[in-house]
Amino acid sequence: MPATWSSRFTVLNFWADPGSGVAYQVQVQIPQRLMASPEDVGNLPIVQHKPEDPAKDKVKEVLLRNLSQITEGTALGEYDRYNMQRMISVRANIAGDDLGGAIRK
């Protein structure tokens, strides 16, 4: 049973450290119980990296809904390639049967 929803399997995100230039993978994990609707997604706080008024030097939080349009939909979460061709992996649970029996069905 999944405990979180995560971006790590669908879209890889990277942040480059301005001091060293090293890129780090960044992922978001949120408990699934907190993500029950598009409105919940819109209520995610986003930390503003460069405040509009640097003189005040305050980090500000902006809600995601104020930065984007959030809609429900479907999308391919992952696809693989083999020799430059897209490949789809199909997985199934064949508990209680052997592989040959499952193939014949």
Coordinates of N, CA and C in Angstrom, one line a residue:
M1 N 0.9 -1.2 0.0 CA 0.0 0.0 0.0 C 0.9 1.2 0.0
P2 N 0.7 2.1 -1.0 CA 1.6 3.3 -1.0 C 1.3 4.3 0.1
A3 N 2.3 4.8 0.7 CA 2.1 5.8 1.8 C 2.3 7.2 1.3
T4 N 2.9 7.4 0.1 CA 3.1 8.7 -0.4 C 2.9 8.8 -1.9
W5 N 2.6 10.0 -2.3 CA 2.7 10.2 -3.8 C 4.0 10.9 -4.0
S6 N 4.7 10.6 -5.1 CA 6.0 11.1 -5.3 C 6.2 11.5 -6.8
S7 N 7.0 12.5 -7.0 CA 7.4 12.8 -8.4 C 8.6 12.1 -8.9
R8 N 9.2 11.3 -8.1 CA 10.5 10.7 -8.4 C 10.4 9.7 -9.6
F9 N 9.2 9.1 -9.8 CA 9.1 8.1 -10.9 C 8.6 8.7 -12.2
T10 N 8.1 9.9 -12.1 CA 7.5 10.4 -13.3 C 8.3 11.5 -14.0
V11 N 8.7 12.5 -13.2 CA 9.5 13.6 -13.8 C 10.7 13.9 -12.9
L12 N 11.9 13.6 -13.4 CA 13.1 13.9 -12.6 C 13.3 15.4 -12.6
N13 N 13.6 15.9 -11.4 CA 13.9 17.4 -11.2 C 15.3 17.5 -10.6
F14 N 16.0 18.5 -11.1 CA 17.4 18.7 -10.6 C 17.5 20.1 -10.2
W15 N 18.3 20.4 -9.2 CA 18.7 21.7 -8.7 C 20.2 21.8 -8.8
A16 N 20.8 22.8 -9.4 CA 22.2 23.0 -9.4 C 22.6 23.9 -8.3
D17 N 23.5 23.5 -7.5 CA 24.1 24.3 -6.4 C 24.9 25.4 -7.1
P18 N 24.5 26.7 -6.9 CA 25.2 27.8 -7.5 C 26.7 27.9 -7.1
G19 N 27.0 27.4 -5.9 CA 28.4 27.5 -5.4 C 29.3 26.5 -6.1
S20 N 28.8 25.2 -6.1 CA 29.7 24.1 -6.6 C 29.3 23.7 -8.1
G21 N 28.1 24.0 -8.5 CA 27.7 23.6 -9.8 C 27.2 22.2 -9.9
V22 N 27.2 21.5 -8.7 CA 26.8 20.1 -8.7 C 25.3 20.0 -8.7
A23 N 24.8 19.2 -9.6 CA 23.3 19.0 -9.7 C 22.8 17.9 -8.7
Y24 N 21.7 18.2 -8.0 CA 21.1 17.3 -7.1 C 19.7 17.0 -7.6
Q25 N 19.3 15.7 -7.5 CA 17.9 15.3 -7.8 C 17.0 15.8 -6.7
V26 N 15.9 16.4 -7.0 CA 15.0 16.9 -6.0 C 13.7 16.2 -6.3
Q27 N 13.0 15.7 -5.2 CA 11.8 15.1 -5.4 C 10.8 15.6 -4.3
V28 N 9.6 15.4 -4.5 CA 8.5 15.8 -3.6 C 7.8 14.6 -3.2
Q29 N 7.7 14.4 -1.9 CA 6.8 13.3 -1.3 C 5.9 13.9 -0.3
I30 N 4.6 13.6 -0.5 CA 3.5 14.1 0.3 C 2.7 12.9 0.8
P31 N 2.3 12.8 2.0 CA 1.5 11.7 2.5 C 0.2 11.7 1.6
Q32 N -0.2 10.5 1.1 CA -1.3 10.4 0.2 C -2.6 10.9 0.8
R33 N -2.8 10.8 2.1 CA -4.0 11.3 2.8 C -4.2 12.8 2.7
L34 N -3.0 13.5 2.4 CA -3.1 14.9 2.3 C -3.4 15.4 0.8
M35 N -3.4 14.4 -0.1 CA -3.6 14.8 -1.5 C -4.8 14.1 -2.1
A36 N -6.0 14.5 -1.6 CA -7.2 13.9 -1.9 C -8.0 14.6 -3.1
S37 N -7.5 15.8 -3.4 CA -8.2 16.6 -4.5 C -7.3 17.6 -5.1
P38 N -7.7 18.1 -6.3 CA -6.8 19.1 -6.9 C -6.6 20.3 -6.0
E39 N -7.6 20.6 -5.2 CA -7.5 21.8 -4.3 C -6.4 21.6 -3.3
D40 N -6.2 20.3 -2.8 CA -5.1 20.0 -1.9 C -3.8 20.2 -2.6
V41 N -3.7 19.9 -3.9 CA -2.4 20.1 -4.6 C -2.2 21.6 -4.7
G42 N -3.2 22.4 -4.9 CA -3.1 23.9 -5.0 C -2.7 24.5 -3.7
N43 N -2.9 23.9 -2.6 CA -2.6 24.4 -1.3 C -1.1 24.1 -0.9
L44 N -0.3 23.5 -1.8 CA 1.1 23.2 -1.4 C 1.8 24.5 -1.4
P45 N 2.6 24.7 -0.3 CA 3.4 26.0 -0.2 C 4.7 25.8 -1.0
I46 N 5.0 26.8 -1.8 CA 6.2 26.9 -2.6 C 7.1 28.0 -2.0
V47 N 8.3 27.7 -1.7 CA 9.2 28.7 -1.1 C 9.8 29.5 -2.2
Q48 N 9.7 30.8 -2.1 CA 10.2 31.7 -3.2 C 11.7 31.8 -3.0
H49 N 12.5 31.3 -4.0 CA 13.9 31.3 -3.9 C 14.5 32.7 -3.8
K50 N 14.0 33.6 -4.7 CA 14.5 35.0 -4.7 C 13.4 35.9 -4.4
P51 N 13.3 36.4 -3.2 CA 12.2 37.3 -2.8 C 12.1 38.5 -3.7
E52 N 10.9 39.0 -3.9 CA 10.8 40.2 -4.8 C 11.5 41.4 -4.3
D53 N 11.6 41.5 -2.9 CA 12.3 42.6 -2.3 C 13.5 42.1 -1.5
P54 N 14.7 42.0 -2.2 CA 15.8 41.5 -1.6 C 16.3 42.3 -0.4
A55 N 15.9 43.6 -0.3 CA 16.3 44.4 0.8 C 15.8 43.9 2.1
K56 N 14.6 43.3 2.0 CA 14.0 42.8 3.3 C 14.5 41.4 3.6
D57 N 15.1 40.7 2.6 CA 15.8 39.4 2.7 C 14.9 38.4 3.5
K58 N 13.6 38.4 3.1 CA 12.7 37.4 3.7 C 12.4 36.3 2.7
V59 N 12.3 35.1 3.2 CA 11.9 34.0 2.3 C 10.3 34.0 2.4
K60 N 9.7 33.9 1.2 CA 8.3 34.0 1.2 C 7.7 32.7 0.7
E61 N 6.6 32.3 1.2 CA 5.9 31.1 0.7 C 4.7 31.6 -0.2
V62 N 4.6 30.9 -1.3 CA 3.5 31.2 -2.3 C 2.8 29.9 -2.5
L63 N 1.4 29.9 -2.5 CA 0.7 28.6 -2.8 C 0.8 28.3 -4.2
L64 N 0.9 27.0 -4.5 CA 1.1 26.5 -5.9 C -0.1 27.0 -6.8
R65 N -1.3 27.1 -6.2 CA -2.5 27.5 -7.0 C -2.3 28.9 -7.5
N66 N -1.4 29.7 -6.9 CA -1.2 31.1 -7.3 C -0.1 31.2 -8.4
L67 N 0.5 30.0 -8.7 CA 1.6 30.0 -9.7 C 1.2 29.2 -10.9
S68 N 0.2 28.4 -10.8 CA -0.1 27.5 -11.9 C -1.6 27.2 -12.0
Q69 N -2.0 26.5 -13.1 CA -3.4 26.1 -13.3 C -3.3 24.6 -13.0
I70 N -4.2 24.1 -12.1 CA -4.1 22.7 -11.7 C -5.4 22.0 -12.2
T71 N -5.2 21.0 -13.0 CA -6.4 20.2 -13.5 C -6.1 18.7 -13.4
E72 N -7.2 18.0 -13.3 CA -7.1 16.5 -13.3 C -6.9 16.0 -14.7
G73 N -6.2 14.9 -14.9 CA -6.1 14.3 -16.2 C -5.3 13.0 -16.1
T74 N -5.0 12.5 -17.2 CA -4.2 11.2 -17.3 C -3.0 11.5 -18.2
A75 N -1.9 10.8 -17.8 CA -0.7 11.0 -18.6 C 0.1 9.7 -18.4
L76 N 0.9 9.5 -19.4 CA 1.9 8.3 -19.3 C 2.9 8.7 -18.2
G77 N 3.0 7.9 -17.2 CA 3.9 8.2 -16.1 C 5.4 7.8 -16.4
E78 N 5.5 6.7 -17.2 CA 6.8 6.2 -17.5 C 6.8 5.4 -18.8
Y79 N 7.8 5.6 -19.7 CA 7.9 4.7 -20.8 C 9.4 4.4 -20.9
D80 N 9.7 3.2 -21.5 CA 11.1 2.8 -21.7 C 11.4 2.7 -23.2
R81 N 12.7 2.7 -23.5 CA 13.1 2.5 -24.9 C 14.0 1.3 -25.0
Y82 N 13.9 0.6 -26.1 CA 14.8 -0.5 -26.4 C 15.2 -0.2 -27.9
N83 N 16.5 0.0 -28.2 CA 16.9 0.3 -29.5 C 16.2 1.5 -30.1
M84 N 16.0 2.5 -29.3 CA 15.3 3.7 -29.8 C 13.8 3.6 -30.0
Q85 N 13.2 2.4 -29.8 CA 11.8 2.2 -29.9 C 11.1 2.2 -28.5
R86 N 10.0 2.9 -28.4 CA 9.3 2.9 -27.2 C 8.8 1.4 -26.8
M87 N 8.9 1.1 -25.6 CA 8.6 -0.3 -25.1 C 7.6 -0.1 -24.0
I88 N 6.6 -0.9 -23.9 CA 5.7 -1.0 -22.8 C 5.9 -2.2 -22.1
S89 N 6.0 -2.1 -20.7 CA 6.1 -3.3 -19.9 C 4.7 -3.6 -19.3
V90 N 4.3 -4.8 -19.4 CA 3.0 -5.2 -18.8 C 3.3 -6.2 -17.7
R91 N 2.8 -5.9 -16.5 CA 3.0 -6.7 -15.4 C 1.7 -7.3 -14.8
A92 N 1.7 -8.5 -14.3 CA 0.5 -9.0 -13.8 C 0.8 -10.0 -12.6
N93 N -0.1 -10.1 -11.7 CA 0.1 -11.1 -10.6 C -0.6 -12.4 -11.0
I94 N 0.2 -13.4 -11.1 CA -0.4 -14.7 -11.5 C -0.5 -15.7 -10.3
A95 N -0.7 -15.1 -9.1 CA -0.8 -16.0 -7.9 C -1.8 -17.1 -8.0
G96 N -1.4 -18.3 -7.6 CA -2.2 -19.4 -7.7 C -2.2 -20.2 -9.1
D97 N -1.3 -19.7 -10.0 CA -1.2 -20.3 -11.3 C 0.2 -20.3 -11.7
D98 N 0.6 -21.2 -12.6 CA 2.0 -21.2 -13.1 C 2.0 -20.3 -14.4
L99 N 3.2 -19.9 -14.8 CA 3.4 -19.0 -16.0 C 2.8 -19.6 -17.2
G100 N 3.0 -20.9 -17.5 CA 2.3 -21.6 -18.6 C 0.8 -21.5 -18.6
G101 N 0.2 -21.7 -17.5 CA -1.2 -21.7 -17.3 C -1.7 -20.3 -17.6
A102 N -1.0 -19.3 -17.0 CA -1.4 -17.9 -17.2 C -1.3 -17.5 -18.7
I103 N -0.3 -18.0 -19.4 CA -0.1 -17.6 -20.8 C -1.3 -18.2 -21.6
R104 N -1.7 -19.5 -21.3 CA -2.8 -20.1 -22.1 C -4.1 -19.4 -21.9
K105 N -4.3 -18.8 -20.7 CA -5.5 -18.1 -20.5 C -5.6 -16.8 -21.2

